[in-house]
Amino acid sequence: METLKGTIVETIFRNDENGYTVALMETENDVVTVTGNFGTDIINETLEVYGNKVKHPKYGEQFQVEIYNTVLPSGLEQIEGYLSSGLIKGIGKYTAKKIVETFKENTFEVIQKYPEKLVEIEGIGEKKAEMISKSFSEQADIKEIMMFLQSHEISPAYSVKIFRQYGKNTIPAITENPYRLSEDIYGIGFRLADKIASSLGVEKASSYRISSGVKYVLMEYASRGHTYVPYYMLLNSTAKLLEISDTIIEDEIRNMAFTDKIHIETIADERVVYYIPYHHAEVNVCKELIDLYDVDLNLTEEDTAELLEAIEQESSITLSPEQREAVIQSVINGVTVVTGGPGTGKTTIISFIIKIFDRMNKKVFLCAPTGRAAKRITESTGRDAKTIHRLLEYAFGEDESSLTFNKNETSPLKCDAIIIDEMSMVDILLMNNLLKAVKRGTRLVLVGDVDQLPSVGAGNVLSDIIDSNTIKTIRLDAIFRQSAGSIIVQNAHLINNGQMPVYNKKDTDFFFMRENKTADIVNLIIDLYSLRLPVKYNLNPVKDIQVLSPMKKGDAGVIELNKRLQSAINPPSRLKKEKGFGKYIFREGDKVMQVKNNYQTEWKTIQDGNTVTGEGIYNGDMGYIVFIDETEQEITVKFDEEKEVIYPFSQLDELILAYATTVHKSQGSEFPVVIMPVVWGPPMLLTRNLFYTAITRARQLVVLVGTERYMQDMINNDKIDRRYSALNYRLSSAFATYRLLSEGIIEI
C-alpha cells in the first residue's frame, strides 16, 4: 500500500449517495487523480491517503484510496504557508520549505533578528537575506492574521486575498460572519465559507448561514444564466445544501424578502424568487426600452431612403432589400434589432447606419461587450468602438470592490445614437447599466446573432427582446457573394437549419477527420496543432490556431487538452521558468486566458517610444507569459501583443492555460483556425447552437476531429436549455398595457 499527502484542489465527480469521489490532489511535486469513498466533500482539504496506483482503461493513471486521514495544519506548516504566501519577497514555496526545515519553530526569530543565518539555505545570499528580513518586518503586523486564517485551514493564497480585503479588521470581520467571505473574496464559495464557519462554531441553523445559503443557490442559478429561480426549486436546493428543514429556510426567505434582499413574485402563474439586483435590472431594462421605443423622431422612411440612395451611389455599393430595411428602420426607430448569421452583411449595415447619421450631423457611439469584439468592429468599420464598460466609464465605489459607472441617469451619454455589436453576449446587468445612461430620444441599434450561445452572465436579453414581438426586428437570411465562397459560412447556415455540413472538399476551408477512440482523437488534435497544420498552412500554432471543446473535463475536455498541448508546444526546459498553481503549471511562453473581469488590474504598453498605462483585463482576454520572477513572486503576461500585466503569485487563480478553451469562453472572439473534438458528452452541452457558435469563431479554416454520429447528434439537439428570465414576459405585458392605454380602452 502506497501513501500520498496533498491538498484536494478540484472535485471532478461526487456521488452524494455513497460518497464515491474523483478528485485532483496537489502533492508536493505533482497533481494526482484520486478516487475513493469519502464521507464528506473533500474540496480544499489536506489529506493523507493510503492505497494503490491503478491504470483506468479510459481515464489513465489514478490513485485508488482505501484509507484516508484529514491532516490538520501544524504550527510549522502554518509558518511555511505564511512564508510561501507571496507576502514575503524573495521566498517561494521551495525556499520556505527549506527555511522551516532548517530553523523550525525559531524561523520567525531568525528572519527578524538574525537574517545573516539565512545564507545557510541554498540559493540565499547576503543581499537576498537582507531583502527577506526587510520584507518580513514590513509584514509583521499581518503575521498574526495570516496564522489565524491558516489555523482555520484557509490556504496561503486565499489568506492574502482576505487580508487585502479586510486589513487589520480581518479577524473580527470573519469571526462575526464568516459567510461574507463567499461574497467578498473571488474563489471562496459558500462551501469553503461554510467549512470555516463550522470550525468557528457557527450553528447550522444560524440566520447568517441560511441567508448565505439562499443567496448562494440564487447566484449558482445566475451563473448558469437564470435571472430568477422557481420558489420550489430554491427551497429544495437550499434544503439539500444546508441539510436543514424547509420550514426554517422558508422563515428566512420571508425575512430576506421583507428586508429587500430578495424579491418574490408570480410570473405566468409560477411563484419565483429573484436576487434583488437581477430583479431591479430586468424591470428597469423593460421600462427603459419602452421609453426609448416610444419616441417620435420626426423622420420618414421616404426621406431616409433618399439619403441612403445617395450614400449607396457615392460608395458604389448597392444594399439588398433586407439590408436597406435594416438601415432605414435603425434610423427612424427609437430601438431596432438587427440579427443574422455570418456573411449576412451585419457589418455593412452598421457602416451605412453610421454614414447616414454622419450626414445628418448626428453623433454615434459604437460599442461591443468585449475588447476583442470592439477591436473587430473598429477594424471592419474604420470607426472607433469601445467596450460597453469603457463607454460607461467604469469606476469603483467607496469600498473599492463594487463596480460603478460614471455614466448613468444623472450623467447620460451625450450622443444621438448607440450601436451595440455582438448583442447576444450582453447580460441583463450590463444592459441595465447601459440603458441607465441612455437619454430619451437616443436611437439604440442592437446588432447580433440570436442563434449563437446566449450571454455568459444572467439573462437572455437579445432573444427575449426578439421573442417579445414588441421591438422592431429585422432578420437577415441572405449570404452575400464575398462570403458565399466560404464553406464555413455556408455550413454555419446549414447547421443552423438542422442540416449536416459539407466537408472534405479539395481546396476548401472545412474538414472532418474521422477517429472513434477518444485517445486517438486527442492524439490527432495534438499532431494537427503542433505539426501538420503549421507546416501545411505556414501557421504559428499558438497565435493562429485555437482548440475549442464543448467540455472542461474528460480526456477531450479543456483541462486535459491544455496539459497535452502545453507538453507538445511548450515542454519543460532549463531555459524556461515555471510556477505550479492549482491544476496548472504555468511556464514562460504559455498561452493563457484571464477568467474574471478585473477592472483594477494595471497594464502598461509602449506607444511611439512612450509608456502608456491603463486599467482593466477582462474575462476571456488571451495573452502569453513572457517572464516568471521567482524573487518578486510574480508573472508577467502580455495581452493583445502589447499590454503587459504583472500578476502576483497569489492572483494566479485568475489565469488558466488557453491552448484549448471552451466554446462558451470563445464567444466574441475570432481565430484564423479552429480545431474541435467531436466526442460524446452530456446532451446539455452538445447542442446545435454550441456547434454553430464554435465553427463561426473560425475565419480561415475549421478542422473537426471525431465521430460523425456525435456531430449529427449535436445538429439534431436544438433544445436549448431554458433560461429562467422574464424580460420577454415583461415587455409583452407592458406593451399590451401601453396599447390599451393609447387606444383609450383602459385608463390609469
XYZ file of C-alpha atoms in Angstrom:
748
model
C 0.000 0.000 0.000
C 1.317 3.437 -1.009
C 0.900 6.811 0.724
C 0.247 10.284 -0.697
C -0.148 13.599 1.062
C -1.582 16.722 -0.515
C -4.483 19.154 -0.889
C -7.654 18.486 -2.880
C -7.851 21.321 -5.440
C -10.814 20.150 -7.553
C -13.678 17.672 -7.245
C -14.296 16.190 -10.707
C -17.178 13.895 -9.673
C -19.001 13.059 -6.460
C -21.915 10.696 -5.767
C -23.658 12.139 -2.696
C -25.446 8.845 -2.005
C -22.356 6.674 -1.471
C -19.589 9.298 -1.257
C -17.680 7.981 -4.268
C -15.427 10.801 -5.429
C -12.985 11.536 -8.235
C -10.745 14.479 -7.359
C -7.452 16.188 -8.141
C -4.879 16.204 -5.326
C -1.961 18.614 -5.421
C 1.048 16.960 -3.832
C 4.470 18.482 -3.325
C 5.622 17.532 -6.828
C 2.553 16.701 -8.892
C -1.213 16.823 -9.390
C -2.718 13.323 -8.989
C -6.210 11.990 -9.740
C -7.527 10.201 -6.613
C -10.657 8.040 -6.371
C -12.479 6.510 -3.448
C -15.368 6.772 -0.988
C -15.195 9.909 1.175
C -17.731 10.728 3.871
C -17.866 14.455 3.010
C -16.942 16.762 0.168
C -13.137 16.956 0.446
C -12.510 20.071 -1.682
C -9.646 22.209 -0.254
C -8.863 19.616 2.438
C -5.321 18.443 3.147
C -5.320 14.648 3.271
C -3.014 11.737 3.861
C -4.291 8.887 1.696
C -3.370 5.196 1.588
C -3.987 2.980 -1.415
C -2.573 1.912 -4.760
C -1.899 3.347 -8.207
C -4.153 1.851 -10.888
C -4.443 2.410 -14.634
C -8.006 3.088 -15.762
C -8.577 1.920 -19.381
C -10.271 5.218 -20.259
C -9.056 7.846 -17.771
C -5.447 6.778 -17.348
C -3.406 6.615 -14.119
C -5.286 7.145 -10.848
C -4.612 6.637 -7.136
C -7.283 4.382 -5.615
C -7.782 5.385 -1.959
C -8.508 2.703 0.640
C -7.983 4.743 3.845
C -7.571 8.468 4.389
C -6.913 10.915 7.220
C -7.533 14.650 7.315
C -4.253 16.418 8.074
C -4.665 19.411 10.339
C -2.069 22.135 9.880
C 0.670 22.119 12.472
C 2.488 25.190 13.672
C 5.366 24.543 11.298
C 3.027 24.103 8.343
C 1.357 27.407 9.144
C 4.745 29.120 9.279
C 5.696 27.572 5.941
C 2.361 28.600 4.441
C 2.818 32.178 5.608
C 6.350 32.419 4.190
C 5.294 31.000 0.812
C 2.125 33.129 0.558
C 3.748 35.735 -1.664
C 3.779 38.420 1.032
C 7.484 37.968 1.774
C 9.658 38.953 -1.183
C 12.397 36.502 -2.065
C 10.666 33.422 -0.643
C 8.885 30.897 -2.821
C 7.379 27.527 -1.945
C 10.690 25.630 -2.156
C 12.695 28.220 -0.203
C 10.009 28.461 2.513
C 10.152 24.699 2.999
C 13.963 24.714 3.312
C 13.928 27.618 5.806
C 11.342 25.934 8.064
C 13.124 22.576 7.846
C 16.341 24.272 8.973
C 15.142 26.634 11.701
C 11.802 25.014 12.710
C 9.976 26.947 15.484
C 12.735 29.571 15.523
C 12.110 30.568 11.885
C 10.476 33.947 12.568
C 13.083 34.886 15.164
C 15.931 34.057 12.763
C 14.413 36.080 9.920
C 13.709 39.063 12.162
C 16.797 39.168 14.412
C 19.488 37.028 12.771
C 18.929 37.269 8.987
C 22.606 36.523 8.338
C 21.843 32.889 9.274
C 19.595 32.585 6.205
C 22.682 32.252 3.977
C 22.873 28.664 5.280
C 19.983 27.950 2.909
C 20.969 27.071 -0.667
C 20.113 29.933 -3.035
C 20.079 32.671 -0.369
C 22.980 35.132 -0.396
C 23.591 38.105 1.862
C 21.654 40.513 -0.368
C 18.648 38.210 -0.607
C 18.734 37.508 3.160
C 18.597 41.256 3.821
C 15.660 41.653 1.409
C 13.746 38.791 3.088
C 14.291 40.270 6.559
C 13.203 43.741 5.428
C 10.060 42.394 3.714
C 9.250 40.285 6.783
C 9.486 43.340 9.060
C 7.165 45.296 6.770
C 4.599 42.495 7.030
C 4.961 41.921 10.765
C 1.553 43.414 11.517
C -0.281 40.822 9.489
C 1.584 37.723 10.657
C -0.952 37.054 13.415
C -3.831 37.413 10.982
C -2.248 35.075 8.433
C -1.568 32.467 11.082
C -5.153 32.769 12.342
C -6.530 32.205 8.863
C -4.355 29.212 8.207
C -5.304 27.700 11.559
C -8.799 27.504 10.075
C -7.475 25.659 7.022
C -7.515 28.691 4.714
C -4.758 28.408 2.108
C -1.951 30.987 1.973
C -3.186 32.324 -1.377
C -6.712 32.929 -0.043
C -5.287 34.305 3.216
C -3.501 37.034 1.266
C -6.712 37.940 -0.593
C -8.697 38.013 2.664
C -6.171 40.289 4.354
C -6.122 42.643 1.362
C -9.923 42.847 1.583
C -10.357 43.429 5.338
C -6.923 44.608 6.520
C -6.442 44.763 10.299
C -10.175 44.081 10.804
C -9.826 40.600 9.287
C -10.204 38.523 12.455
C -13.256 40.347 13.916
C -14.915 40.541 10.468
C -14.612 36.799 9.842
C -15.442 35.829 13.410
C -18.668 37.850 13.262
C -19.830 36.498 9.877
C -17.548 34.064 8.015
C -20.112 33.807 5.193
C -19.184 37.257 3.964
C -16.047 35.586 2.556
C -18.148 33.937 -0.166
C -19.456 37.357 -1.230
C -16.297 39.414 -0.919
C -13.452 37.121 -1.970
C -13.175 35.758 -5.519
C -12.650 31.988 -5.429
C -14.143 31.402 -1.961
C -17.560 29.902 -2.462
C -20.239 29.065 0.031
C -18.875 25.586 0.754
C -15.452 26.808 1.867
C -17.002 29.666 3.868
C -19.342 27.121 5.482
C -16.387 24.937 6.413
C -14.644 27.917 8.034
C -17.861 28.853 9.832
C -18.141 25.335 11.204
C -14.584 25.496 12.564
C -15.552 28.788 14.255
C -18.582 27.148 15.910
C -21.372 28.736 13.827
C -24.634 26.752 14.218
C -26.219 25.001 11.213
C -29.486 26.908 11.671
C -27.806 30.315 12.023
C -29.633 33.054 10.094
C -26.242 34.073 8.652
C -25.813 30.560 7.314
C -29.320 30.208 5.883
C -29.381 33.617 4.175
C -25.909 32.965 2.755
C -27.081 29.542 1.525
C -30.160 31.042 -0.161
C -28.036 33.682 -1.847
C -25.515 31.018 -2.901
C -28.245 28.976 -4.605
C -29.621 32.080 -6.350
C -26.129 33.030 -7.548
C -25.462 29.470 -8.714
C -28.559 29.702 -10.883
C -27.440 33.151 -12.065
C -24.063 31.699 -13.057
C -25.991 29.307 -15.324
C -27.827 32.224 -16.937
C -31.036 32.470 -14.868
C -32.330 35.788 -13.547
C -34.796 34.074 -11.189
C -35.471 30.656 -9.643
C -38.878 28.982 -9.185
C -39.697 29.084 -5.466
C -39.946 25.319 -5.026
C -36.553 24.794 -6.715
C -34.910 27.385 -4.474
C -36.375 25.751 -1.373
C -35.363 22.221 -2.391
C -31.831 23.216 -3.466
C -31.206 25.219 -0.276
C -32.524 22.441 1.982
C -30.233 19.935 0.273
C -27.258 22.290 0.546
C -27.734 23.196 4.214
C -29.187 19.859 5.415
C -31.878 21.580 7.498
C -35.697 21.619 7.335
C -37.756 23.503 4.743
C -39.692 25.316 7.480
C -36.622 27.066 8.906
C -35.481 28.034 5.391
C -38.923 29.413 4.475
C -38.854 31.621 7.574
C -35.508 33.083 6.494
C -36.686 33.507 2.870
C -39.648 35.563 4.120
C -37.288 37.635 6.267
C -34.951 38.205 3.302
C -37.894 39.304 1.154
C -39.108 41.650 3.926
C -35.653 43.278 4.165
C -35.364 43.583 0.346
C -32.508 41.133 -0.036
C -34.609 39.062 -2.436
C -37.813 39.613 -4.402
C -40.737 37.183 -4.663
C -43.460 37.475 -7.310
C -45.734 35.391 -9.540
C -44.883 35.188 -13.256
C -47.176 33.272 -15.604
C -48.855 31.549 -12.608
C -45.489 30.455 -11.158
C -44.093 31.727 -7.854
C -40.478 32.807 -8.420
C -37.602 34.347 -6.452
C -35.065 36.936 -7.627
C -31.845 38.087 -6.055
C -32.594 41.829 -5.859
C -30.008 43.142 -8.378
C -31.398 40.880 -11.124
C -34.989 41.896 -10.429
C -34.138 45.592 -10.494
C -32.174 45.111 -13.721
C -34.890 43.174 -15.527
C -37.662 45.609 -14.559
C -35.566 48.637 -15.458
C -34.435 47.233 -18.831
C -38.085 46.710 -19.739
C -39.018 50.255 -18.693
C -36.069 51.912 -20.457
C -36.628 50.009 -23.711
C -40.272 51.115 -23.777
C -39.278 54.726 -23.056
C -36.680 54.707 -25.851
C -39.007 52.980 -28.299
C -41.925 55.329 -27.650
C -40.350 58.454 -29.168
C -41.416 60.276 -32.326
C -38.159 61.122 -34.125
C -39.914 63.025 -36.933
C -38.228 61.006 -39.658
C -39.962 59.279 -42.546
C -38.948 56.136 -44.372
C -39.046 58.070 -47.654
C -36.618 60.785 -46.545
C -34.246 58.226 -45.038
C -34.402 56.066 -48.175
C -33.424 59.066 -50.322
C -30.448 59.761 -48.113
C -29.442 56.092 -48.230
C -29.624 56.003 -52.046
C -27.259 58.954 -52.254
C -24.754 57.246 -49.945
C -25.042 53.998 -51.954
C -24.156 55.857 -55.149
C -21.194 57.587 -53.531
C -19.945 54.288 -52.073
C -20.593 52.294 -55.270
C -22.317 49.708 -53.072
C -25.900 48.553 -53.567
C -27.561 47.089 -50.498
C -30.009 44.206 -50.644
C -33.677 44.903 -49.809
C -33.344 43.435 -46.312
C -30.122 45.404 -45.668
C -31.873 48.607 -46.805
C -34.765 47.883 -44.478
C -32.365 47.269 -41.576
C -30.581 50.591 -42.163
C -33.783 52.626 -42.616
C -35.560 51.128 -39.592
C -32.473 51.662 -37.424
C -32.506 55.350 -38.326
C -36.234 56.091 -37.927
C -36.991 53.959 -34.813
C -36.036 54.576 -31.213
C -34.928 50.931 -30.757
C -34.148 48.425 -33.525
C -32.806 44.869 -33.519
C -30.764 43.554 -36.461
C -30.000 39.835 -36.260
C -28.365 37.405 -38.674
C -25.694 34.766 -39.047
C -22.193 35.054 -40.555
C -21.935 36.527 -44.051
C -25.337 38.238 -43.926
C -23.939 41.756 -44.040
C -24.319 42.994 -40.454
C -21.059 44.938 -40.582
C -22.059 46.609 -43.874
C -25.355 47.653 -42.286
C -23.530 49.182 -39.315
C -21.256 51.141 -41.669
C -24.223 52.575 -43.596
C -26.119 53.480 -40.419
C -23.068 55.436 -39.272
C -22.771 57.188 -42.666
C -26.412 58.285 -42.579
C -26.066 59.653 -39.048
C -22.871 61.443 -40.105
C -24.777 63.028 -43.000
C -27.473 64.133 -40.520
C -24.796 65.584 -38.173
C -25.767 63.050 -35.522
C -23.195 61.800 -33.020
C -22.863 57.992 -32.924
C -21.254 55.757 -30.312
C -20.186 52.272 -31.408
C -19.612 49.604 -28.746
C -19.419 45.874 -28.006
C -19.433 43.751 -24.823
C -15.770 42.640 -25.065
C -12.487 44.223 -26.053
C -11.975 41.626 -28.782
C -15.390 42.319 -30.300
C -14.819 46.096 -30.090
C -11.458 45.751 -31.825
C -13.020 43.683 -34.645
C -15.797 46.187 -35.341
C -13.258 49.040 -35.278
C -11.160 47.263 -37.913
C -14.163 46.470 -40.127
C -15.871 49.899 -39.982
C -12.904 52.216 -39.536
C -14.699 53.873 -36.612
C -13.562 53.782 -33.016
C -15.503 51.254 -30.960
C -15.306 50.868 -27.211
C -16.306 48.163 -24.797
C -19.589 48.923 -23.071
C -17.657 49.261 -19.791
C -15.306 51.858 -21.258
C -18.197 53.720 -22.870
C -19.903 53.948 -19.482
C -16.626 54.963 -17.797
C -16.462 52.255 -15.164
C -15.196 53.169 -11.709
C -15.297 51.767 -8.190
C -17.336 52.585 -5.163
C -16.032 53.596 -1.768
C -15.376 50.012 -0.754
C -13.056 49.545 -3.792
C -14.809 46.326 -4.747
C -18.178 47.379 -6.155
C -18.157 48.371 -9.811
C -19.946 51.582 -10.694
C -20.217 53.721 -13.804
C -19.673 57.449 -14.182
C -22.220 57.490 -16.996
C -25.712 56.945 -15.582
C -29.114 58.611 -15.082
C -27.555 61.811 -13.754
C -24.705 61.902 -16.282
C -26.021 60.336 -19.512
C -24.104 59.594 -22.688
C -24.009 62.639 -24.962
C -24.881 61.212 -28.363
C -27.728 60.767 -30.803
C -27.358 57.041 -31.447
C -25.701 53.996 -29.912
C -24.922 50.848 -31.908
C -24.142 47.686 -29.927
C -22.472 44.830 -31.808
C -22.361 41.199 -30.584
C -25.556 41.853 -28.648
C -26.074 38.149 -27.885
C -23.232 38.411 -25.335
C -24.828 41.218 -23.302
C -26.330 40.072 -19.986
C -29.150 41.707 -18.035
C -26.934 43.577 -15.532
C -24.752 45.146 -18.216
C -27.801 46.027 -20.330
C -29.360 47.729 -17.330
C -26.264 49.826 -16.652
C -26.117 50.846 -20.302
C -29.771 51.857 -20.537
C -29.483 53.960 -17.376
C -27.033 56.167 -19.294
C -29.101 56.469 -22.491
C -31.248 59.593 -22.587
C -34.718 59.560 -24.143
C -34.559 60.365 -27.857
C -31.296 58.482 -28.410
C -31.584 55.768 -31.032
C -30.494 52.326 -29.913
C -29.446 49.740 -32.505
C -28.891 46.178 -31.253
C -26.886 44.005 -33.674
C -26.105 40.347 -33.098
C -26.634 36.704 -33.949
C -29.501 35.347 -31.859
C -28.609 31.771 -32.853
C -25.273 31.899 -31.044
C -24.868 30.861 -27.432
C -26.501 33.315 -25.016
C -24.539 35.549 -22.659
C -22.299 34.000 -20.023
C -23.943 36.263 -17.443
C -27.570 36.003 -16.353
C -30.389 36.822 -18.710
C -31.382 36.139 -22.283
C -31.568 39.745 -23.393
C -31.354 39.619 -27.195
C -33.540 36.526 -27.523
C -36.123 37.854 -25.042
C -36.378 41.188 -26.869
C -36.910 39.444 -30.219
C -39.359 36.866 -28.827
C -41.455 39.570 -27.161
C -42.529 40.813 -30.634
C -42.537 44.364 -29.299
C -39.317 45.891 -30.698
C -38.782 46.349 -34.454
C -36.621 43.402 -35.575
C -35.005 42.739 -38.959
C -33.792 39.195 -39.601
C -31.033 38.766 -42.188
C -31.040 35.482 -44.116
C -29.215 36.058 -47.413
C -25.498 35.238 -47.677
C -23.535 37.732 -49.784
C -21.132 36.936 -52.581
C -17.974 37.845 -50.664
C -18.907 35.216 -48.051
C -20.586 32.705 -50.331
C -17.253 31.117 -51.309
C -16.567 30.182 -47.698
C -17.714 26.705 -46.784
C -17.513 27.808 -43.138
C -20.247 30.399 -43.710
C -22.366 28.026 -45.794
C -22.030 25.288 -43.195
C -22.970 27.646 -40.379
C -26.299 28.247 -42.064
C -26.786 24.558 -42.841
C -26.159 23.648 -39.207
C -28.489 26.392 -38.034
C -31.187 24.871 -40.247
C -30.630 21.394 -38.825
C -28.618 20.032 -41.781
C -25.264 18.269 -41.911
C -22.344 20.438 -43.075
C -20.347 19.941 -46.277
C -16.746 18.926 -45.664
C -13.517 17.464 -47.037
C -13.804 19.091 -50.439
C -10.474 19.872 -52.046
C -9.136 23.422 -51.567
C -11.886 24.408 -49.139
C -11.890 25.561 -45.519
C -13.926 22.905 -43.685
C -12.632 19.406 -42.841
C -13.747 16.415 -40.787
C -11.148 13.834 -39.721
C -12.642 10.543 -38.560
C -11.479 8.876 -35.360
C -13.558 6.788 -32.977
C -11.487 6.379 -29.833
C -11.079 9.425 -27.598
C -7.355 8.773 -27.153
C -6.874 8.707 -30.940
C -8.923 11.897 -31.312
C -6.788 13.721 -28.762
C -3.536 12.425 -30.296
C -4.610 13.628 -33.750
C -5.549 17.069 -32.384
C -2.111 17.380 -30.801
C -0.474 16.387 -34.096
C -2.628 18.808 -36.129
C -1.961 21.665 -33.730
C 1.747 21.227 -33.229
C 2.908 19.958 -36.629
C 0.600 19.225 -39.561
C -1.413 22.470 -39.826
C 1.539 24.816 -39.071
C 3.628 23.114 -41.778
C 0.875 22.926 -44.424
C -0.529 26.451 -43.950
C 2.540 28.250 -42.572
C 0.899 28.978 -39.218
C 2.142 29.925 -35.775
C 0.230 27.342 -33.715
C 0.000 29.393 -30.526
C -1.181 32.589 -32.241
C -3.117 31.227 -35.219
C -4.768 28.005 -34.024
C -7.365 27.655 -31.276
C -8.672 24.343 -29.974
C -12.302 24.617 -28.841
C -14.010 21.945 -26.770
C -17.597 21.766 -25.525
C -16.393 20.498 -22.156
C -13.970 21.361 -19.364
C -13.464 17.828 -18.076
C -12.749 14.450 -19.610
C -9.927 13.312 -21.880
C -11.143 15.619 -24.677
C -12.004 18.416 -22.259
C -10.164 21.700 -21.951
C -8.142 20.828 -18.842
C -6.575 17.671 -20.280
C -6.174 19.114 -23.761
C -4.255 22.065 -22.333
C -1.867 19.785 -20.492
C -1.236 17.740 -23.629
C -0.874 20.784 -25.892
C 1.425 22.517 -23.433
C 3.614 19.426 -23.305
C 3.818 19.341 -27.118
C 4.260 23.057 -27.789
C 5.993 24.356 -24.670
C 7.625 21.459 -22.781
C 9.737 21.879 -19.623
C 13.138 23.413 -20.223
C 16.072 24.564 -18.122
C 15.815 27.821 -20.051
C 12.183 28.448 -19.050
C 10.972 29.220 -15.541
C 7.683 27.769 -14.371
C 5.240 28.080 -11.479
C 2.753 25.454 -10.332
C -0.650 26.708 -9.208
C -3.726 24.559 -8.641
C -4.300 22.207 -11.582
C -1.881 24.045 -13.879
C 1.831 24.540 -14.316
C 2.455 27.972 -15.840
C 5.592 28.202 -17.959
C 7.274 31.082 -19.781
C 5.884 31.107 -23.322
C 2.498 29.621 -22.347
C -0.739 30.843 -23.868
C -3.087 31.894 -21.038
C -6.552 33.369 -20.523
C -7.968 35.741 -17.914
C -11.076 34.127 -16.355
C -12.645 37.030 -14.449
C -13.237 40.696 -15.089
C -10.639 42.642 -13.141
C -11.229 46.319 -13.700
C -8.423 47.410 -11.382
C -5.595 45.361 -12.859
C -2.971 47.747 -14.200
C -1.323 47.293 -17.583
C 1.354 49.160 -19.499
C 2.454 49.317 -23.109
C 4.927 51.245 -25.261
C 3.458 53.512 -27.961
C 5.715 55.723 -30.097
C 8.501 55.319 -27.574
C 6.307 56.389 -24.639
C 4.972 54.244 -21.793
C 1.170 54.221 -21.729
C -0.711 52.800 -18.734
C -4.294 51.777 -18.152
C -6.583 49.537 -16.107
C -8.760 46.557 -16.840
C -8.230 42.983 -18.014
C -11.377 41.032 -18.792
C -12.801 37.540 -18.712
C -11.754 35.820 -21.953
C -8.720 38.012 -22.740
C -5.831 35.896 -24.071
C -2.130 36.526 -23.702
C 1.315 34.953 -23.310
C 3.558 34.522 -20.295
C 6.744 36.476 -21.006
C 8.509 36.255 -17.630
C 8.275 34.489 -14.285
C 10.072 36.258 -11.428
C 10.534 33.868 -8.532
C 12.185 36.512 -6.355
C 9.402 39.064 -6.680
C 6.787 36.268 -6.717
C 5.083 37.436 -9.900
C 4.329 36.536 -13.520
C 4.307 38.983 -16.433
C 1.693 38.360 -19.148
C 1.387 40.205 -22.467
C -2.163 40.667 -23.836
C -3.104 41.777 -27.363
C 0.572 41.718 -28.343
C 1.108 44.943 -26.415
C -0.386 45.215 -22.892
C 1.881 43.896 -20.139
C 0.265 42.870 -16.869
C 2.048 41.745 -13.692
C 0.296 39.020 -11.664
C 1.408 38.301 -8.077
C 1.532 34.559 -7.455
C -1.455 34.978 -5.128
C -3.524 36.194 -8.105
C -2.856 33.253 -10.425
C -6.334 31.855 -9.866
C -7.409 34.465 -12.431
C -5.407 32.690 -15.159
C -5.789 29.361 -16.973
C -3.905 27.767 -19.850
C -5.547 28.677 -23.161
C -4.149 26.437 -25.910
C -7.638 24.961 -25.650
C -10.704 26.724 -24.327
C -14.423 26.067 -24.077
C -16.777 27.228 -26.808
C -18.529 29.419 -24.234
C -15.262 31.210 -23.424
C -14.623 31.818 -27.137
C -17.721 33.997 -27.612
C -16.909 37.306 -29.235
C -13.545 36.037 -30.489
C -12.344 35.036 -33.930
C -9.355 32.869 -34.782
C -7.702 32.052 -38.107
C -8.044 28.308 -37.446
C -10.329 26.331 -35.133
C -9.887 22.651 -34.193
C -12.719 20.952 -32.323
C -13.062 17.422 -30.902
C -16.384 15.787 -31.757
C -16.954 13.254 -28.985
C -19.718 12.046 -26.723
C -20.740 14.376 -23.949
C -23.761 15.411 -21.881
C -26.658 16.417 -24.182
C -26.986 19.734 -22.322
C -23.527 20.662 -23.651
C -23.647 19.175 -27.127
C -26.245 21.426 -28.729
C -26.794 22.880 -32.167
C -26.168 26.472 -31.086
C -22.914 25.452 -29.371
C -21.710 23.735 -32.556
C -22.823 26.738 -34.611
C -21.001 29.129 -32.286
C -17.810 27.050 -32.403
C -17.436 26.937 -36.188
C -18.313 30.622 -36.607
C -15.250 31.515 -34.498
C -13.005 30.499 -37.445
C -12.020 32.947 -40.190
C -9.964 30.692 -42.467
C -10.191 27.026 -41.530
C -12.258 24.582 -39.441
C -10.977 21.091 -38.622
C -13.295 18.716 -36.754
C -11.861 15.521 -35.296
C -14.004 12.665 -34.065
C -17.148 10.708 -34.845
C -19.752 11.881 -37.359
C -22.568 10.345 -35.326
C -21.897 12.805 -32.484
C -21.837 15.704 -34.954
C -25.262 14.595 -36.163
C -26.420 14.388 -32.535
C -25.333 17.995 -31.933
C -27.144 19.230 -35.030
C -30.317 17.347 -34.061
C -30.177 18.688 -30.492
C -31.866 22.071 -30.944
C -33.335 22.022 -27.437
C -31.680 24.996 -25.838
C -31.695 24.791 -22.057
C -34.443 27.064 -20.800
C -33.206 30.129 -19.011
C -35.396 31.445 -16.261
C -35.750 35.054 -17.391
C -38.824 37.232 -17.673
C -37.788 40.165 -19.877
C -39.860 38.670 -22.709
C -42.912 38.427 -20.411
C -42.426 41.941 -19.004
C -42.031 43.554 -22.441
C -45.067 41.768 -23.882
C -47.221 42.666 -20.860
C -46.035 46.283 -20.760
C -46.611 46.859 -24.480
C -50.060 45.274 -24.260
C -50.940 47.665 -21.430
C -49.422 50.582 -23.365
C -51.593 49.805 -26.434
C -54.753 49.571 -24.326
C -53.944 52.943 -22.760
C -53.135 54.592 -26.105
C -56.392 53.296 -27.593
C -58.372 54.555 -24.606
C -59.616 51.087 -23.702
C -58.278 51.417 -20.167
C -57.398 54.438 -18.041
C -54.930 54.949 -15.236
